[in-house]
Amino acid sequence: MLLVAFMAALIDTSLGMCYGTILSPILLIAGYSPEVVVPTILFSQLVVDIGGGLTHTKVKNFTRKDIKV
């Protein structure tokens, strides 16, 4: 399961999409309940996105001016 999650994260970070789309059905087919799958995917996606954001900031692909809130 860890390998599947790693591959989904790799696809997500390289293409910018499909993490939940790939991992949700796999976890549901594996027998996990939706009450476990949804928070797990949301939390792991948060961790991956924070890592990606920090990496972009470190290599200067991103500046604070880019945020338009």
Coordinates of C-alpha atoms in Angstrom, one line a residue, residues 9-67:
A9 CA 2.1 11.1 -4.9
L10 CA 4.8 10.9 -7.6
I11 CA 2.1 11.3 -10.3
D12 CA 0.5 14.1 -8.3
T13 CA 3.7 16.1 -7.9
S14 CA 4.8 15.6 -11.5
L15 CA 1.4 16.3 -13.2
G16 CA -0.3 18.3 -10.4
M17 CA -3.3 16.1 -10.2
C18 CA -4.9 12.7 -9.7
Y19 CA -3.7 11.8 -6.2
G20 CA -7.1 11.3 -4.6
T21 CA -8.5 10.0 -7.9
I22 CA -6.0 7.2 -8.0
L23 CA -5.7 6.4 -4.3
S24 CA -9.3 6.6 -3.2
P25 CA -10.6 3.7 -5.3
I26 CA -7.6 1.6 -4.5
L27 CA -8.1 2.0 -0.8
L28 CA -11.8 1.4 -1.1
I29 CA -11.2 -1.8 -3.2
A30 CA -8.7 -2.9 -0.6
G31 CA -11.5 -2.9 2.0
Y32 CA -11.0 0.4 3.8
S33 CA -14.2 2.3 4.8
P34 CA -14.8 5.8 3.3
E35 CA -14.6 7.1 6.9
V36 CA -10.9 6.1 6.9
V37 CA -10.1 6.8 3.3
V38 CA -11.2 10.4 3.1
P39 CA -9.2 11.8 6.1
T40 CA -6.2 9.7 5.2
I41 CA -6.1 11.1 1.6
L42 CA -6.7 14.6 2.8
F43 CA -4.0 14.5 5.4
S44 CA -1.4 12.8 3.1
Q45 CA -2.2 15.3 0.4
L46 CA -1.6 18.1 2.8
V47 CA 1.8 16.7 3.7
V48 CA 2.7 16.3 0.0
D49 CA 1.5 19.8 -0.8
I50 CA 3.4 21.5 2.0
G51 CA 6.6 19.7 0.9
G52 CA 6.1 20.8 -2.6
G53 CA 5.4 24.4 -1.6
L54 CA 8.6 24.4 0.6
T55 CA 10.6 23.0 -2.3
H56 CA 9.3 25.6 -4.7
T57 CA 10.1 28.4 -2.2
K58 CA 13.6 27.0 -1.6
V59 CA 14.5 26.9 -5.4
K60 CA 12.9 30.4 -5.8
N61 CA 10.0 29.3 -8.1
F62 CA 7.7 31.2 -5.8
T63 CA 7.7 34.6 -4.1
R64 CA 5.3 36.2 -1.6
K65 CA 4.1 38.6 -4.4
D66 CA 2.6 35.6 -6.2
I67 CA -0.1 35.2 -3.5

